[in-house]
Short mmCIF file of C-alpha atoms and ligand atoms in Angstrom, two decimals:
data_model
loop_
_atom_site.label_atom_id
_atom_site.label_comp_id
_atom_site.label_asym_id
_atom_site.label_seq_id
_atom_site.Cartn_x
_atom_site.Cartn_y
_atom_site.Cartn_z
CA MET A 1 -10.33 -0.83 28.79
CA SER A 2 -12.82 -1.70 26.04
CA ASN A 3 -13.80 -4.93 24.33
CA ILE A 4 -13.06 -4.71 20.65
CA CYS A 5 -13.57 -7.05 17.73
CA VAL A 6 -11.58 -6.42 14.54
CA ILE A 7 -12.88 -8.16 11.43
CA GLY A 8 -10.15 -8.92 8.88
CA THR A 9 -6.52 -9.61 9.82
CA GLY A 10 -4.73 -8.05 6.85
CA TYR A 11 -2.40 -5.06 6.99
CA VAL A 12 -5.02 -2.80 8.50
CA GLY A 13 -7.06 -5.20 10.65
CA LEU A 14 -4.11 -6.94 12.26
CA VAL A 15 -2.24 -3.71 12.97
CA THR A 16 -5.41 -2.10 14.36
CA GLY A 17 -6.15 -5.11 16.56
CA VAL A 18 -2.67 -5.50 18.00
CA CYS A 19 -2.22 -1.78 18.58
CA PHE A 20 -5.55 -1.46 20.42
CA ALA A 21 -4.54 -4.49 22.51
CA ASP A 22 -1.19 -2.85 23.24
CA LEU A 23 -3.08 0.19 24.52
CA GLY A 24 -4.70 -2.08 27.12
CA ASN A 25 -7.94 -3.19 25.44
CA SER A 26 -9.21 -6.72 25.05
CA VAL A 27 -9.21 -7.48 21.34
CA HIS A 28 -10.56 -10.37 19.29
CA CYS A 29 -9.12 -10.43 15.76
CA LEU A 30 -11.35 -12.36 13.41
CA ASP A 31 -10.78 -13.65 9.89
CA ILE A 32 -12.55 -16.09 7.58
CA ASN A 33 -9.15 -17.35 6.44
CA GLU A 34 -8.61 -20.38 8.70
CA HIS A 35 -5.00 -20.86 7.68
CA ARG A 36 -4.21 -17.25 8.61
CA ILE A 37 -5.86 -17.57 12.04
CA LYS A 38 -4.18 -20.91 12.74
CA ASN A 39 -0.81 -19.35 11.94
CA LEU A 40 -1.50 -16.30 14.06
CA LYS A 41 -2.40 -18.55 17.00
CA ASN A 42 1.02 -20.16 16.52
CA GLY A 43 2.77 -16.80 16.37
CA VAL A 44 3.30 -16.92 12.59
CA MET A 45 2.62 -13.51 10.97
CA PRO A 46 0.64 -13.50 7.71
CA ILE A 47 2.42 -10.34 6.51
CA TYR A 48 5.86 -8.82 6.83
CA GLU A 49 5.52 -5.63 8.82
CA PRO A 50 8.44 -4.37 10.95
CA GLY A 51 7.74 -4.65 14.70
CA LEU A 52 4.44 -6.51 14.34
CA GLU A 53 5.49 -9.95 15.58
CA GLU A 54 6.87 -8.63 18.84
CA ILE A 55 3.68 -6.70 19.70
CA VAL A 56 1.53 -9.71 18.85
CA GLU A 57 3.63 -11.92 21.13
CA ARG A 58 3.48 -9.43 24.00
CA ASN A 59 -0.29 -9.00 23.86
CA VAL A 60 -1.10 -12.66 23.38
CA ALA A 61 1.02 -13.39 26.46
CA ALA A 62 -0.87 -10.69 28.38
CA THR A 63 -4.19 -12.34 27.34
CA ARG A 64 -5.42 -9.15 25.72
CA LEU A 65 -5.26 -10.40 22.13
CA PHE A 66 -7.19 -13.36 20.69
CA PHE A 67 -7.51 -14.83 17.20
CA THR A 68 -10.58 -16.62 15.91
CA THR A 69 -12.66 -17.49 12.85
CA ASP A 70 -15.86 -17.57 14.92
CA TYR A 71 -18.04 -14.45 14.73
CA THR A 72 -20.09 -15.46 17.80
CA GLU A 73 -16.98 -15.81 19.94
CA ALA A 74 -15.38 -12.63 18.60
CA LEU A 75 -18.46 -10.48 19.11
CA ALA A 76 -19.69 -11.98 22.41
CA ASP A 77 -18.57 -9.06 24.60
CA ALA A 78 -17.64 -6.56 21.90
CA GLU A 79 -18.58 -2.92 22.38
CA PHE A 80 -16.93 -2.02 19.07
CA ALA A 81 -16.74 -4.05 15.84
CA PHE A 82 -14.15 -2.70 13.41
CA ILE A 83 -14.62 -3.79 9.80
CA ALA A 84 -11.18 -3.96 8.16
CA VAL A 85 -11.76 -6.35 5.27
CA GLY A 86 -10.46 -5.84 1.73
CA THR A 87 -12.22 -3.60 -0.80
CA PRO A 88 -10.48 -4.57 -4.06
CA SER A 89 -11.19 -3.10 -7.50
CA GLY A 90 -14.25 -4.45 -9.27
CA VAL A 91 -14.46 -4.91 -13.05
CA ASP A 92 -15.20 -1.24 -13.80
CA GLY A 93 -12.76 0.16 -11.25
CA GLU A 94 -15.45 0.47 -8.58
CA ALA A 95 -14.71 -0.73 -5.04
CA ASP A 96 -15.94 -4.31 -4.60
CA LEU A 97 -17.92 -4.31 -1.35
CA THR A 98 -18.63 -8.04 -1.18
CA TYR A 99 -16.46 -8.58 1.90
CA VAL A 100 -17.88 -5.54 3.68
CA ARG A 101 -21.42 -6.78 3.04
CA ASP A 102 -20.55 -10.28 4.31
CA ALA A 103 -19.04 -8.83 7.49
CA ALA A 104 -22.07 -6.56 8.09
CA GLU A 105 -24.49 -9.45 7.58
CA LYS A 106 -22.54 -11.64 9.97
CA ILE A 107 -22.57 -8.93 12.65
CA ALA A 108 -26.35 -8.60 12.22
CA GLU A 109 -26.77 -12.38 12.52
CA VAL A 110 -24.85 -13.00 15.71
CA ILE A 111 -24.90 -9.87 17.85
CA ASP A 112 -27.28 -9.66 20.82
CA HIS A 113 -26.33 -6.39 22.48
CA ALA A 114 -25.76 -2.71 21.60
CA ILE A 115 -22.70 -2.17 19.43
CA VAL A 116 -20.76 0.50 17.57
CA ILE A 117 -19.79 -0.69 14.09
CA VAL A 118 -16.66 1.09 12.92
CA ASN A 119 -15.78 0.95 9.26
CA LYS A 120 -12.03 1.08 8.71
CA SER A 121 -11.99 -0.35 5.21
CA THR A 122 -11.69 2.24 2.44
CA VAL A 123 -15.19 2.41 1.03
CA PRO A 124 -17.14 4.57 -1.41
CA VAL A 125 -19.04 7.53 -0.08
CA GLY A 126 -22.43 6.30 1.12
CA THR A 127 -21.20 2.87 2.27
CA GLY A 128 -21.79 3.67 5.96
CA ASP A 129 -25.48 4.26 5.21
CA TRP A 130 -25.56 1.09 3.12
CA VAL A 131 -24.04 -0.96 5.96
CA SER A 132 -26.65 0.48 8.29
CA ASP A 133 -29.42 -0.59 5.88
CA ILE A 134 -27.97 -4.11 5.56
CA ILE A 135 -28.07 -4.57 9.32
CA ARG A 136 -31.56 -3.10 9.73
CA LYS A 137 -32.99 -5.30 6.97
CA LYS A 138 -31.24 -8.42 8.19
CA ARG A 139 -32.57 -7.91 11.74
CA GLY A 140 -36.17 -7.22 10.62
CA GLU A 141 -38.43 -7.22 13.67
CA ASN A 142 -35.59 -8.24 15.94
CA GLU A 143 -34.29 -4.68 16.28
CA LEU A 144 -30.72 -4.01 17.33
CA GLU A 145 -29.20 -0.93 18.95
CA TYR A 146 -26.25 -0.13 16.71
CA TYR A 147 -24.38 2.90 15.44
CA VAL A 148 -22.18 3.13 12.36
CA VAL A 149 -18.98 5.18 12.45
CA SER A 150 -16.56 5.71 9.60
CA ASN A 151 -12.94 5.69 10.74
CA PRO A 152 -10.69 5.70 7.66
CA GLU A 153 -7.17 4.41 8.15
CA PHE A 154 -4.14 6.34 6.92
CA LEU A 155 -1.31 3.97 7.86
CA ARG A 156 1.40 3.07 5.35
CA GLU A 157 2.74 -0.42 4.91
CA GLY A 158 6.27 -0.76 6.23
CA SER A 159 5.66 1.81 8.97
CA ALA A 160 2.18 0.66 9.94
CA ILE A 161 2.73 0.35 13.70
CA HIS A 162 4.35 3.76 13.92
CA ASP A 163 1.63 5.34 11.76
CA PHE A 164 -1.13 3.78 13.85
CA MET A 165 0.40 4.75 17.19
CA GLN A 166 1.44 8.25 16.08
CA PRO A 167 -1.15 9.32 13.53
CA ASP A 168 -1.21 12.82 12.02
CA ARG A 169 -4.95 12.75 12.63
CA VAL A 170 -7.87 10.55 13.54
CA VAL A 171 -10.94 11.01 11.36
CA LEU A 172 -14.35 9.87 12.56
CA GLY A 173 -17.64 10.25 10.76
CA SER A 174 -21.06 9.43 12.09
CA MET A 175 -24.63 10.60 12.29
CA HIS A 176 -24.44 9.79 16.01
CA ARG A 177 -22.09 12.11 17.83
CA GLN A 178 -22.00 9.93 20.94
CA ALA A 179 -20.87 6.93 18.93
CA ALA A 180 -18.11 8.98 17.27
CA ASP A 181 -17.06 10.28 20.69
CA ALA A 182 -16.93 6.71 22.03
CA VAL A 183 -14.57 5.69 19.19
CA ALA A 184 -12.54 8.86 19.78
CA GLY A 185 -12.09 7.59 23.34
CA LEU A 186 -10.28 4.52 22.04
CA TYR A 187 -7.73 6.79 20.33
CA GLN A 188 -7.45 9.22 23.23
CA PRO A 189 -4.12 7.75 24.51
CA LEU A 190 -2.53 8.64 21.14
CA ARG A 191 -3.22 12.36 21.67
CA ALA A 192 -3.71 12.94 17.94
CA PRO A 193 -5.76 15.76 16.42
CA THR A 194 -9.25 14.30 15.96
CA LEU A 195 -11.74 15.45 13.35
CA ILE A 196 -15.37 14.42 13.73
CA THR A 197 -17.58 14.80 10.66
CA ASP A 198 -20.68 13.21 9.18
CA LEU A 199 -20.36 9.73 7.69
CA ARG A 200 -20.02 10.68 4.04
CA THR A 201 -17.48 13.41 4.65
CA ALA A 202 -15.21 11.02 6.56
CA GLU A 203 -15.46 8.48 3.74
CA MET A 204 -14.52 11.17 1.21
CA ILE A 205 -11.56 12.40 3.30
CA LYS A 206 -9.92 9.00 2.81
CA TYR A 207 -10.30 8.94 -0.98
CA ALA A 208 -9.35 12.58 -1.38
CA SER A 209 -6.20 12.07 0.72
CA ASN A 210 -4.98 9.06 -1.25
CA ALA A 211 -5.84 10.69 -4.59
CA PHE A 212 -4.00 13.85 -3.59
CA LEU A 213 -0.86 11.94 -2.60
CA ALA A 214 -0.97 9.98 -5.87
CA THR A 215 -1.42 13.28 -7.72
CA ARG A 216 1.71 14.73 -6.13
CA ILE A 217 3.72 11.70 -7.27
CA SER A 218 2.34 11.81 -10.81
CA PHE A 219 2.99 15.54 -10.88
CA ILE A 220 6.66 15.15 -9.95
CA ASN A 221 7.02 12.25 -12.41
CA GLU A 222 5.70 14.45 -15.18
CA ILE A 223 8.16 17.17 -14.17
CA ALA A 224 10.91 14.51 -14.08
CA ASN A 225 10.27 13.55 -17.67
CA VAL A 226 10.46 17.18 -18.75
CA CYS A 227 13.68 17.54 -16.70
CA ASP A 228 15.18 14.64 -18.63
CA GLU A 229 14.54 16.36 -21.92
CA LEU A 230 15.73 19.78 -20.77
CA GLY A 231 18.75 18.86 -18.66
CA ALA A 232 17.38 19.82 -15.22
CA ASP A 233 17.56 17.59 -12.13
CA VAL A 234 14.18 16.72 -10.65
CA ARG A 235 15.68 15.86 -7.24
CA GLU A 236 16.82 19.42 -6.77
CA VAL A 237 13.63 20.74 -8.33
CA ALA A 238 11.63 18.78 -5.70
CA GLN A 239 13.91 20.07 -2.97
CA GLY A 240 13.48 23.62 -4.14
CA MET A 241 9.72 23.22 -4.36
CA GLY A 242 9.46 21.50 -0.99
CA LEU A 243 11.17 24.35 0.86
CA ASP A 244 8.02 26.35 0.22
CA LYS A 245 6.01 25.58 3.35
CA ARG A 246 2.82 25.60 1.31
CA ILE A 247 4.19 22.72 -0.79
CA GLY A 248 6.36 20.67 1.63
CA HIS A 249 8.79 17.86 0.78
CA ALA A 250 6.68 14.72 1.20
CA PHE A 251 5.62 12.60 -1.76
CA LEU A 252 7.71 14.43 -4.31
CA GLU A 253 10.14 11.60 -5.08
CA ALA A 254 10.18 10.88 -8.78
CA GLY A 255 10.50 7.21 -9.68
CA LEU A 256 8.59 4.39 -11.31
CA GLY A 257 5.22 5.68 -10.15
CA TRP A 258 2.94 4.68 -7.34
CA GLY A 259 1.86 1.11 -6.72
CA GLY A 260 0.50 -0.87 -3.80
CA SER A 261 -2.80 -2.17 -2.63
CA CYS A 262 -4.39 1.25 -2.22
CA PHE A 263 -3.42 4.19 -4.43
CA PRO A 264 -4.22 2.36 -7.68
CA LYS A 265 -7.57 0.99 -6.54
CA ASP A 266 -8.59 4.11 -4.63
CA VAL A 267 -7.84 6.60 -7.42
CA LYS A 268 -9.75 4.31 -9.80
CA ALA A 269 -12.67 3.98 -7.38
CA LEU A 270 -12.87 7.74 -6.82
CA ALA A 271 -12.84 8.37 -10.58
CA HIS A 272 -15.53 5.72 -10.98
CA MET A 273 -17.66 7.35 -8.27
CA ALA A 274 -17.23 10.73 -9.93
CA VAL A 275 -18.26 9.47 -13.38
CA LEU A 276 -21.21 7.57 -11.95
CA HIS A 277 -22.50 10.76 -10.41
CA GLY A 278 -22.11 12.86 -13.53
CA THR A 279 -18.83 14.68 -12.92
CA HIS A 280 -15.79 14.49 -15.17
CA PRO A 281 -12.65 13.54 -13.19
CA GLN A 282 -10.09 14.72 -15.75
CA LEU A 283 -7.33 15.28 -13.24
CA LEU A 284 -7.67 11.78 -11.77
CA GLN A 285 -7.59 10.29 -15.29
CA ALA A 286 -4.37 12.15 -16.06
CA VAL A 287 -2.85 11.09 -12.74
CA MET A 288 -3.48 7.43 -13.64
CA GLU A 289 -2.22 7.82 -17.20
CA ILE A 290 1.05 9.44 -16.10
CA ASN A 291 1.53 6.57 -13.66
CA ARG A 292 1.07 3.92 -16.37
CA ASN A 293 3.45 5.71 -18.71
CA GLN A 294 6.17 5.96 -16.08
CA ARG A 295 6.74 2.19 -16.23
CA ARG A 296 6.61 2.10 -20.04
CA ARG A 297 9.11 4.93 -20.25
CA VAL A 298 11.72 2.97 -18.31
CA VAL A 299 11.32 -0.07 -20.54
CA MET A 300 11.57 2.13 -23.62
CA LYS A 301 14.72 3.74 -22.23
CA LEU A 302 16.33 0.38 -21.54
CA ARG A 303 15.40 -0.87 -25.01
CA ASN A 304 17.17 2.14 -26.54
CA LEU A 305 20.24 1.68 -24.34
CA VAL A 306 20.72 -1.96 -25.28
CA GLY A 307 20.55 -1.36 -29.00
CA GLY A 308 16.88 -0.99 -29.91
CA SER A 309 15.51 -4.43 -29.05
CA LEU A 310 15.01 -6.42 -25.88
CA ILE A 311 14.66 -9.75 -27.63
CA ASP A 312 16.92 -12.30 -25.89
CA LYS A 313 18.42 -9.61 -23.66
CA THR A 314 18.81 -10.49 -19.98
CA VAL A 315 17.38 -7.92 -17.60
CA GLY A 316 17.84 -7.99 -13.82
CA ILE A 317 15.28 -6.48 -11.46
CA LEU A 318 16.26 -5.40 -7.96
CA GLY A 319 13.16 -5.25 -5.77
CA LEU A 320 9.71 -6.71 -6.32
CA SER A 321 7.58 -5.25 -3.52
CA PHE A 322 5.75 -2.01 -4.34
CA LYS A 323 7.94 -0.20 -1.82
CA PRO A 324 10.61 -1.18 0.74
CA ASP A 325 9.89 -2.82 4.12
CA THR A 326 6.92 -4.81 2.94
CA ASP A 327 6.33 -8.12 1.18
CA ASP A 328 3.27 -6.66 -0.57
CA ILE A 329 3.49 -6.91 -4.35
CA ARG A 330 0.00 -5.70 -5.21
CA GLU A 331 0.22 -3.34 -8.24
CA SER A 332 3.98 -3.21 -7.80
CA PRO A 333 5.76 -1.21 -10.54
CA ALA A 334 8.38 -3.99 -10.65
CA LEU A 335 5.82 -6.58 -11.69
CA GLU A 336 4.41 -4.41 -14.44
CA ILE A 337 7.93 -3.75 -15.75
CA ILE A 338 8.68 -7.49 -15.70
CA HIS A 339 5.51 -8.09 -17.69
CA LEU A 340 6.45 -5.43 -20.27
CA LEU A 341 10.02 -6.73 -20.57
CA ARG A 342 8.91 -10.31 -21.08
CA ASN A 343 6.39 -9.20 -23.68
CA GLU A 344 9.29 -7.71 -25.62
CA GLY A 345 11.20 -11.00 -25.50
CA ALA A 346 13.61 -10.30 -22.64
CA ARG A 347 14.77 -12.90 -20.13
CA VAL A 348 14.13 -11.48 -16.66
CA LYS A 349 15.81 -12.35 -13.35
CA ALA A 350 14.92 -10.78 -10.01
CA TYR A 351 15.69 -10.57 -6.32
CA ASP A 352 13.82 -9.07 -3.37
CA PRO A 353 14.59 -9.41 0.37
CA GLN A 354 10.97 -10.16 1.36
CA ALA A 355 8.64 -10.39 -1.63
CA MET A 356 9.92 -13.42 -3.60
CA GLU A 357 7.51 -15.90 -2.04
CA ASN A 358 4.51 -13.76 -2.96
CA THR A 359 5.91 -13.12 -6.44
CA ALA A 360 6.47 -16.82 -7.11
CA LYS A 361 2.76 -17.42 -6.45
CA ILE A 362 1.70 -15.15 -9.29
CA ILE A 363 4.66 -15.44 -11.71
CA PRO A 364 5.77 -19.04 -11.07
CA ASP A 365 8.19 -19.10 -14.02
CA LEU A 366 10.08 -15.96 -13.02
CA GLU A 367 13.78 -16.61 -12.41
CA LEU A 368 14.38 -15.66 -8.76
CA CYS A 369 17.92 -15.14 -7.49
CA LYS A 370 19.58 -15.41 -4.08
CA ASN A 371 21.14 -11.95 -4.09
CA PRO A 372 21.69 -8.84 -6.26
CA TYR A 373 24.91 -10.26 -7.72
CA GLU A 374 23.21 -13.34 -9.05
CA VAL A 375 20.72 -10.97 -10.69
CA ALA A 376 23.51 -8.92 -12.26
CA GLN A 377 25.42 -11.96 -13.58
CA ASP A 378 25.45 -11.80 -17.42
CA ALA A 379 22.69 -9.16 -17.44
CA ASP A 380 22.40 -6.60 -20.24
CA GLY A 381 20.60 -4.19 -17.95
CA LEU A 382 19.84 -3.86 -14.24
CA ILE A 383 16.77 -1.98 -12.99
CA LEU A 384 16.46 -0.72 -9.42
CA ALA A 385 12.72 -1.05 -8.87
CA THR A 386 12.36 -0.90 -5.06
CA LYS A 387 14.37 1.22 -2.67
CA TRP A 388 15.36 -1.51 -0.17
CA ASN A 389 18.29 -0.50 2.07
CA GLU A 390 20.41 -3.43 0.95
CA PHE A 391 20.49 -2.09 -2.63
CA LYS A 392 21.91 1.25 -1.59
CA GLN A 393 25.58 0.33 -1.29
CA LEU A 394 26.21 -2.55 -3.62
CA ASP A 395 29.67 -3.62 -4.76
CA PHE A 396 29.41 -1.93 -8.15
CA LYS A 397 32.94 -2.91 -9.22
CA ARG A 398 31.87 -6.51 -8.87
CA ILE A 399 28.60 -5.82 -10.66
CA TYR A 400 30.45 -4.13 -13.52
CA SER A 401 32.71 -7.14 -13.90
CA ILE A 402 29.86 -9.68 -14.05
CA MET A 403 27.29 -7.87 -16.22
CA HIS A 404 27.21 -8.61 -19.92
CA THR A 405 26.38 -4.99 -20.79
CA PRO A 406 26.82 -2.51 -17.93
CA VAL A 407 23.56 -0.59 -18.17
CA LEU A 408 21.94 0.62 -14.94
CA ILE A 409 18.41 2.01 -14.73
CA ASP A 410 18.04 3.67 -11.36
CA GLY A 411 14.26 3.69 -11.06
CA ARG A 412 14.40 5.23 -7.58
CA ASN A 413 17.21 7.78 -7.99
CA GLU A 414 19.13 6.03 -5.27
CA TRP A 415 22.60 5.53 -6.69
CA ASP A 416 25.40 8.01 -7.32
CA SER A 417 25.39 8.61 -11.05
CA GLN A 418 28.82 10.21 -11.23
CA SER A 419 30.78 7.41 -9.56
CA LEU A 420 28.86 4.79 -11.54
CA ARG A 421 29.66 6.52 -14.82
CA GLU A 422 33.30 6.71 -13.72
CA LEU A 423 33.26 2.95 -13.22
CA GLY A 424 32.14 2.61 -16.82
CA PHE A 425 28.40 2.05 -16.43
CA THR A 426 25.79 3.57 -18.68
CA TYR A 427 23.52 5.09 -16.04
CA PHE A 428 19.96 6.35 -16.38
CA GLY A 429 18.10 7.88 -13.45
CA ILE A 430 14.63 9.39 -13.37
CA GLY A 431 14.50 13.08 -14.26
CA GLN A 432 18.20 13.67 -13.81
CA GLY A 433 18.59 15.48 -17.11
CA ASN A 434 19.97 12.27 -18.60
CA HIS A 435 19.29 13.17 -22.21
CA VAL A 436 21.44 16.24 -22.06
CA SER A 437 24.19 15.31 -19.59
CA ALA A 438 24.74 11.58 -20.04
CA GLY A 439 24.66 11.32 -23.75
CA ALA A 440 22.42 8.32 -23.19
P1 NAD B 501 -5.95 -7.45 3.21
O1 NAD B 501 -6.37 -8.00 1.92
O2 NAD B 501 -4.52 -7.47 3.60
O3 NAD B 501 -6.76 -8.16 4.39
C1 NAD B 501 -8.14 -8.31 4.39
C2 NAD B 501 -8.49 -9.49 5.30
O4 NAD B 501 -9.91 -9.55 5.45
C3 NAD B 501 -8.08 -10.86 4.74
O5 NAD B 501 -7.30 -11.55 5.69
C4 NAD B 501 -9.40 -11.57 4.47
O6 NAD B 501 -9.35 -12.96 4.66
C5 NAD B 501 -10.30 -10.92 5.51
N1 NAD B 501 -11.74 -11.02 5.22
C6 NAD B 501 -12.38 -10.88 4.03
N2 NAD B 501 -13.71 -11.03 4.20
C7 NAD B 501 -13.92 -11.26 5.52
C8 NAD B 501 -15.07 -11.46 6.32
N3 NAD B 501 -16.30 -11.44 5.79
N4 NAD B 501 -14.91 -11.69 7.63
C9 NAD B 501 -13.67 -11.70 8.19
N5 NAD B 501 -12.55 -11.50 7.50
C10 NAD B 501 -12.66 -11.27 6.17
O7 NAD B 501 -6.49 -5.94 3.24
P2 NAD B 501 -5.80 -4.63 3.86
O8 NAD B 501 -4.63 -4.24 3.05
O9 NAD B 501 -5.66 -4.82 5.33
O10 NAD B 501 -6.94 -3.55 3.58
C11 NAD B 501 -8.18 -3.59 4.25
C12 NAD B 501 -8.91 -2.28 3.96
O11 NAD B 501 -8.16 -1.18 4.51
C13 NAD B 501 -9.06 -1.97 2.47
O12 NAD B 501 -10.29 -1.31 2.28
C14 NAD B 501 -7.92 -1.00 2.20
O13 NAD B 501 -8.20 -0.12 1.13
C15 NAD B 501 -7.85 -0.22 3.50
N6 NAD B 501 -6.52 0.33 3.80
C16 NAD B 501 -5.41 -0.42 3.58
C17 NAD B 501 -4.15 0.09 3.91
C18 NAD B 501 -2.89 -0.68 3.66
O14 NAD B 501 -1.82 -0.13 3.86
N7 NAD B 501 -2.94 -1.93 3.26
C19 NAD B 501 -4.07 1.36 4.51
C20 NAD B 501 -5.24 2.08 4.74
C21 NAD B 501 -6.47 1.55 4.39
C1 UGA B 502 -0.61 4.82 1.12
C2 UGA B 502 -0.79 6.11 1.92
O1 UGA B 502 0.48 6.75 2.08
C3 UGA B 502 -1.40 5.82 3.29
O2 UGA B 502 -1.64 7.05 3.98
C4 UGA B 502 -2.72 5.09 3.09
O3 UGA B 502 -3.28 4.73 4.34
C5 UGA B 502 -2.47 3.83 2.29
O4 UGA B 502 -1.87 4.16 1.01
C6 UGA B 502 -3.75 3.11 1.98
O5 UGA B 502 -4.79 3.72 1.86
O6 UGA B 502 -3.61 1.92 1.86
P1 UGA B 502 1.14 2.81 1.11
O7 UGA B 502 0.39 2.35 -0.08
O8 UGA B 502 1.48 1.83 2.19
O9 UGA B 502 0.33 4.00 1.83
O10 UGA B 502 2.52 3.40 0.62
P2 UGA B 502 3.13 4.84 0.30
O11 UGA B 502 4.30 5.05 1.16
O12 UGA B 502 2.11 5.90 0.28
O13 UGA B 502 3.65 4.61 -1.19
C7 UGA B 502 2.74 4.33 -2.25
C8 UGA B 502 3.49 4.24 -3.55
O14 UGA B 502 3.95 5.53 -3.96
C9 UGA B 502 4.73 3.35 -3.51
O15 UGA B 502 4.79 2.59 -4.70
C10 UGA B 502 5.89 4.32 -3.43
O16 UGA B 502 7.07 3.83 -3.98
C11 UGA B 502 5.33 5.48 -4.27
N1 UGA B 502 5.93 6.79 -3.92
C12 UGA B 502 5.73 7.34 -2.69
C13 UGA B 502 6.65 7.49 -4.89
O17 UGA B 502 6.83 7.00 -6.03
N2 UGA B 502 7.15 8.72 -4.57
C14 UGA B 502 6.97 9.30 -3.36
O18 UGA B 502 7.45 10.44 -3.15
C15 UGA B 502 6.24 8.59 -2.39
#
């Protein structure tokens, strides 16, 4: 059993804290957001993440999990302080390290015993050394025994608990082997392959992993667009490629491009780092450009299918979160498509099982519906933007009868094109050879 403090109770911090508590440790989860901590103390989750609430409940009841806004209380007995605060994009695409700096300064201010500081936030290469400097300077003569370890997180939203508890690998980077080994001990019950590197290498592994996954998606989206023009089906192309063990099947689903709180900001931050240090990240630039165009392409397609103009057309959007099983709408393809549609004069209606509250905060005048059928009512086009389960088997006869113009854009290649065309819909999927086979 170890005493752990986790700073930041977002997707990563909260999941890290509750999972370490569930493994038997005593964990203080700390946040500067008082509202969030008050809610957590009352059992109200700040995010939608399957399975999270139950684990929180169990560990609070077992007095292994505590929530606080007070750094002194949270760090009083801590052997490990995990920093899991946000690192959003700055004005030039760089990672904004304000929250990391604040957390490091606070640790330096209140701690009075030896501690391992573990950085879980995704941070530019060199940040571990920078955090170390911040603490040393802040302490001055009042020296502190501390060690900095980089421990990038690879969990995905929507399957965060599973990903944390059954990781493909644990990566630890430090200039102090004993500190890295001590953190490895916390993960030992998970029996995952563990890679220990220096600080900077661990920080780079995180960026390189996210950039590579984003590259795979942009690659398959580019292939999808070529498939459309040439009459091939990207789904089978991906299947055929994936059977090659060197390629594999994961992250080859063509669609509306990657969104979320991480791929967009991390690819941008890596490109920014590269430029700043005199290299020319052409591939990363192309990966981002393909991603932007993927959303525009769908809007262009819909415009063509409804007669060349979207002015006064009603468009329904199914799904607002950047992927299913989360209420996170950060950089969601759906939101960008809504923005593009409204810019062209369309009236947009939308529905999402979990993300409407968050969406209403940033697009207060968006027409939100109670279910997919309300979205389809009188619509000239319906776009499947997020692959939620409940959109998989809709009553399409009903939808056909209530739409004004029966045009379906299947942005996630989820629906059965043949049966929908038989019902009378004009159907457009991504990379399904639509230009040649559908006469669209
Ligand atoms: P988030 O925005 O959901 O949560 C961050 C939390 O940190 C907020 O609750 C905020 O109030 C709190 N915070 C900010 N400054 C603080 C401070 N000084 N002291 C205490 N709390 C503070 O962020 P997230 O999605 O959990 O991401 C955190 C980091 O993990 C980012 O660097 C991100 O790139 C990385 N990451 C995220 C994911 C993911 O799936 N979301 C996965 C892997 C890595
Ligand atoms: C991603 C990574 O998968 C995690 O390993 C990483 O820890 C995390 O970013 C992070 O650093 O925050 P996440 O953003 O939760 O996780 O979601 P993913 O499942 O990776 O999906 C990202 C986006 O790519 C979504 O918009 C999804 O719809 C899209 N996607 C994914 C595709 O378009 N095609 C695919 O084949 C896979």
